[in-house]
Coordinates of C-alpha atoms in Angstrom, one line a residue:
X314 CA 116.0 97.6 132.5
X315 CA 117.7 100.6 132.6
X316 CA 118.0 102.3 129.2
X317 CA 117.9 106.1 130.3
X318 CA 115.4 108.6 131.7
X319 CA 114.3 112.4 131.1
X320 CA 113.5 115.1 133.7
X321 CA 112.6 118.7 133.9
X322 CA 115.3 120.6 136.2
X323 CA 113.6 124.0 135.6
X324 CA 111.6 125.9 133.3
X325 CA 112.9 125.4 130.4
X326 CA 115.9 123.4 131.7
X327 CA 115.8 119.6 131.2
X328 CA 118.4 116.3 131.7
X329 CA 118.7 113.3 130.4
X330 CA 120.4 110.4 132.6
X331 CA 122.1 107.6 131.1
X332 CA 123.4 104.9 133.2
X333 CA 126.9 106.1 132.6
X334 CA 126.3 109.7 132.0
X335 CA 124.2 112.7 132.9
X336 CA 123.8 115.6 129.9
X337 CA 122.0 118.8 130.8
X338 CA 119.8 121.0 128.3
X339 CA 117.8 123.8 128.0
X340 CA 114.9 124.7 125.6
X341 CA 114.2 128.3 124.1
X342 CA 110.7 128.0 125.1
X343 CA 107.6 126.5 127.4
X344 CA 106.6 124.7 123.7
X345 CA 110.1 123.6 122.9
X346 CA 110.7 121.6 126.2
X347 CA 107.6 120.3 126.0
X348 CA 108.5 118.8 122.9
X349 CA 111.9 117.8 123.7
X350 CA 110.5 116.0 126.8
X351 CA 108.1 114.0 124.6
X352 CA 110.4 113.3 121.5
X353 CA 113.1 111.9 124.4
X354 CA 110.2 110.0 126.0
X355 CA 109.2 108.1 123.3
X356 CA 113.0 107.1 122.1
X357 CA 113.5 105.8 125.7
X358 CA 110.3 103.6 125.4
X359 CA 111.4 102.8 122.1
X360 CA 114.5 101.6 123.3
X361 CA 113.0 100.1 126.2
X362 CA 110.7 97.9 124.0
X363 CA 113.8 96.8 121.6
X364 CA 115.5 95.4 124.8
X365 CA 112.9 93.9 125.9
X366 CA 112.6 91.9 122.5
X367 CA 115.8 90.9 122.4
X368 CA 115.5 89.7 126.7
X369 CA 112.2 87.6 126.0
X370 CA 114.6 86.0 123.0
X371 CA 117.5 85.1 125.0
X372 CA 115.3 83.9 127.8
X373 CA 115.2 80.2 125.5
X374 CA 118.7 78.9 126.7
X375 CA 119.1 77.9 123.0
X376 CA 118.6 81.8 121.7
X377 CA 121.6 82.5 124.1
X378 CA 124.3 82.2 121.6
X379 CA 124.7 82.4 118.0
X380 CA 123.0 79.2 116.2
X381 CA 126.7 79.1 114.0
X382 CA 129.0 79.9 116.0
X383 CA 128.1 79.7 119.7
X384 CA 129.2 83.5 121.0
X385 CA 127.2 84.4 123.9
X386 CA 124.3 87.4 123.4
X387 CA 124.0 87.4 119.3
X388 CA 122.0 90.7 118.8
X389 CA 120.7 89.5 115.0
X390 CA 118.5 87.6 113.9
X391 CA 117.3 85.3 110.3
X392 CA 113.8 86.1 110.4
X393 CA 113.0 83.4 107.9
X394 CA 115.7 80.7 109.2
X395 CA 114.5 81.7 112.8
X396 CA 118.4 81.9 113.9
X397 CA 119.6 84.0 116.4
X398 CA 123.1 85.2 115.5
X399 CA 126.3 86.9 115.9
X400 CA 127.5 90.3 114.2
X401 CA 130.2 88.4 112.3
X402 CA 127.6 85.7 111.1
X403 CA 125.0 88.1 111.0
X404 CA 127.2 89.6 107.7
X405 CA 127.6 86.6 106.3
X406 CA 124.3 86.1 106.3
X407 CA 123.4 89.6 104.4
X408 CA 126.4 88.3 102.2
X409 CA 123.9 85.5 100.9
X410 CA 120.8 87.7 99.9
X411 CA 117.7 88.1 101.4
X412 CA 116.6 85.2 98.8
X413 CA 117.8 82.9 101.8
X414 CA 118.6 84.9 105.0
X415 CA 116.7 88.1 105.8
X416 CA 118.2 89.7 108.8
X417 CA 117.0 91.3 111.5
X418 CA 117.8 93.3 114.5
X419 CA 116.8 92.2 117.8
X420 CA 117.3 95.8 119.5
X421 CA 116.8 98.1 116.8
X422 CA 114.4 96.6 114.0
X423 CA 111.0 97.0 116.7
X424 CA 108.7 97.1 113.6
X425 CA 109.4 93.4 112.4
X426 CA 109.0 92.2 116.1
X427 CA 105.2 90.9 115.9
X428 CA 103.9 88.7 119.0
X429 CA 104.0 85.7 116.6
X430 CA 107.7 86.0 115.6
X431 CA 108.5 87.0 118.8
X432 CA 106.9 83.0 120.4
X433 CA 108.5 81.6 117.1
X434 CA 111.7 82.7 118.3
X435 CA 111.0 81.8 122.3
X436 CA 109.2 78.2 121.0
X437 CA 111.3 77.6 118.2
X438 CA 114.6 79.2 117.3
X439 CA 117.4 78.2 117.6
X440 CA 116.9 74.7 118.7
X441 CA 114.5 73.6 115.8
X442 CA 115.8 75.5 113.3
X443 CA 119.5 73.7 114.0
X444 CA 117.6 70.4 113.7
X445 CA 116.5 70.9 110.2
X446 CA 119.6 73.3 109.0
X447 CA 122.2 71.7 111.5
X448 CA 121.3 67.6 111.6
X449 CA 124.5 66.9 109.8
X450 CA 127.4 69.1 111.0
X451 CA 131.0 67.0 110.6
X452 CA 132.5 68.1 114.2
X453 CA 136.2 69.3 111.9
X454 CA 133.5 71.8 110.2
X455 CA 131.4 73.4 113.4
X456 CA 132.9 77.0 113.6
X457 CA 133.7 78.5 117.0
X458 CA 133.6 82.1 117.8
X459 CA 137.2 82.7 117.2
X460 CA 136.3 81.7 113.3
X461 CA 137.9 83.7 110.5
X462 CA 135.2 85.8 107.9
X463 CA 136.3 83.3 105.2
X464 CA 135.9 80.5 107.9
X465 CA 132.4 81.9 108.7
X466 CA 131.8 82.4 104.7
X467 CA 132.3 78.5 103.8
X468 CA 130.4 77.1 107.1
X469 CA 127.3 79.6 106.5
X470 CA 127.2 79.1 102.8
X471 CA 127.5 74.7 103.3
X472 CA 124.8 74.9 105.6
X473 CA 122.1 77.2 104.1
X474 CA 122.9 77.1 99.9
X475 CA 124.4 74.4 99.3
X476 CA 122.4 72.6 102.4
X477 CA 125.2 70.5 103.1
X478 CA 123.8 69.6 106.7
X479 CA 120.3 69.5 106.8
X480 CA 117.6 66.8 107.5
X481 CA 115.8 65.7 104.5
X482 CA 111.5 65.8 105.1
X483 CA 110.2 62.5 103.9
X484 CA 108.5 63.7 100.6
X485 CA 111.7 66.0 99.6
X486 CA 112.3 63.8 96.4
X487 CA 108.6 65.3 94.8
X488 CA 107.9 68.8 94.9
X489 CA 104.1 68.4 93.7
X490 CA 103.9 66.2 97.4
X491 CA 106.2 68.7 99.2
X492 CA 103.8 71.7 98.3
X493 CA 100.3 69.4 99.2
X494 CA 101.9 68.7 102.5
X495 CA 102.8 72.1 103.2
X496 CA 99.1 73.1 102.4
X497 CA 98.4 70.4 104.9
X498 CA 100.8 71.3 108.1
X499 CA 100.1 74.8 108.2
X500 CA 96.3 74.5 109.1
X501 CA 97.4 72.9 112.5
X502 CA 100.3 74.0 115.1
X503 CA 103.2 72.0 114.0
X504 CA 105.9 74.7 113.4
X505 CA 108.5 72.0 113.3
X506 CA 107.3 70.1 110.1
X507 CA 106.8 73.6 108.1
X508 CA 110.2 74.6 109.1
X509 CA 111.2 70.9 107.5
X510 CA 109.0 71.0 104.6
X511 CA 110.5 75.1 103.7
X512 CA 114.1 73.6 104.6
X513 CA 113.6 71.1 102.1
X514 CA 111.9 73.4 99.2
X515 CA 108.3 73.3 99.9
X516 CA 107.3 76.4 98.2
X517 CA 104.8 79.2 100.0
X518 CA 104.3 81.1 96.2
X519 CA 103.0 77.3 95.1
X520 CA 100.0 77.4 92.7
X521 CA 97.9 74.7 93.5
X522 CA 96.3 72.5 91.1
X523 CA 93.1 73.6 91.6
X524 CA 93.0 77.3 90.7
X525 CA 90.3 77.7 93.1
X526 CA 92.7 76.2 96.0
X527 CA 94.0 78.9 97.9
X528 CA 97.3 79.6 99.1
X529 CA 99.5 78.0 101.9
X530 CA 99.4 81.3 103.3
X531 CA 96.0 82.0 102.8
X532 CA 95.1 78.5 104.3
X533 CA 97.0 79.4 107.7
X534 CA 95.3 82.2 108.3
X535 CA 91.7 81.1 107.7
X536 CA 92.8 78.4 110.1
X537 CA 93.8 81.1 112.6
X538 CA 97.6 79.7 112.9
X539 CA 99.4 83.1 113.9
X540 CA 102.8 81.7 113.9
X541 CA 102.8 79.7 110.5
X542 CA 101.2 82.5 109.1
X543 CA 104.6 84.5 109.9
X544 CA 106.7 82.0 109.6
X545 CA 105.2 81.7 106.1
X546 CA 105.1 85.3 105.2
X547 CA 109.0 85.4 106.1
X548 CA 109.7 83.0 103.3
X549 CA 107.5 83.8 100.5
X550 CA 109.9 85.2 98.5
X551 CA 112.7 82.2 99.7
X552 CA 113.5 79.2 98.1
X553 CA 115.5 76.0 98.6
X554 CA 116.7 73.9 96.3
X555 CA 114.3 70.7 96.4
X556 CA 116.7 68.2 93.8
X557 CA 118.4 65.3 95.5
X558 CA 120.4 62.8 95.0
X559 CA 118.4 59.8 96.2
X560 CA 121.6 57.8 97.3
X561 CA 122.8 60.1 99.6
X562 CA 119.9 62.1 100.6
X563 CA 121.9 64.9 100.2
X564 CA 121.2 68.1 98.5
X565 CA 123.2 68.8 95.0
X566 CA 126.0 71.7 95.3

């Protein structure tokens, strides 16, 4: 990928090329190119690297458009949901707190880009995220690209406070049994059934009944599971509401 590229064009003369535009400079001294040349350097690698995030994302043909709305090359990201989004659904969900959504750049936020996010996003995303958050979504209430903020506001808020659309786990009417099981799942591989159990307000923060128990997090990474390890480090300060209405098997507003 072309991002841009720095050259020397004399002694203290240097350029940096742009894939629409050239700009020329030139440095007071030996020292100061020197540093220029490296500072620019390490931006363009920088930038490199964010692109290169964001390409290994897309690549899953489900991470190709936003999980709410469906435009083409969403540039954010729910770290916790693992949702690849839009700029207009992206604000929406900031509008929510980071409680629920914590938001993420795919280009420009390098640091939060780990290996294991990165395969949660390529495994996961989209796709099984949609299936936990998504099972239920009334075709009169999908949004489209051309959606309105307020449009984007009630759809977003349905699906991820008042969880309006999402797929109940089994064991969602106990927390005490949601909490065991997720002590359970993440000692093995299944991302799916921790995305389920966290979906339907298995807590990471839990305090087991034995004191001496450790931690769902703790548990995960004695087991060496990478990937529920982030995924559970993204939502240890989240929480879903866990009450249902047994009738309906649907969540409480």
């Amino acid at each position: 990928m072309n991002v841009a590229q720095v050259k020397q064009t004399g002694r203290h003369g240097f350029s940096l090329i742009t894939p629409y535009k050239t700009f020329s400079f030139s440095a007071d001294s030996s020292r100061d190119l020197t540093v220029w040349l490296a500072c620019l350097t390490q931006v363009i690698r920088n930038a490199l690297s964010c692109s290169e995030i964001a390409q290994r994302v897309w690549a899953s043909p489900w991470n190709n458009v936003c999980a709410e709305c469906g435009l083409a090359k969403p540039e954010w990201a729910s770290v916790n949901l693992l949702v690849v989004i839009c700029d207009a659904c992206a604000g929406q969900h900031r509008s929510m707190g980071t409680n629920v959504s914590k938001v993420r750049s795919l280009k420009m936020d390098r640091k939060v880009w780990t290996e294991p996010l990165i395969q949660l996003f390529v495994l996961y995303g989209n796709k099984a995220s949609n299936e936990v958050w998504g099972c239920n979504v009334p075709a009169a209430e999908q949004i489209l690209g051309d959606a309105s903020p307020n449009e984007r506001r009630i759809y977003i808020m349905a699906k991820y406070i008042k969880g309006r659309y999402r797929r109940a786990h089994p064991l969602a009417s106990s927390q005490k049994l949601l909490n065991q099981r997720l002590c359970e799942v993440v000692t093995g591989p299944d991302i799916s059934e921790t995305m389920s159990l966290l979906c339907s307000g298995a807590q990471v923060t839990c305090v087991p009944a034995d004191p001496t128990c450790p931690s769902p997090i703790s548990l995960a990474e004695r087991a060496g599971q990478a990937m529920q390890t982030e995924l559970l480090r993204h939502n240890e300060f989240t929480g879903f509401d866990s009450v249902w209405d047994s009738s309906t098997l649907a969540f409480r507003s």
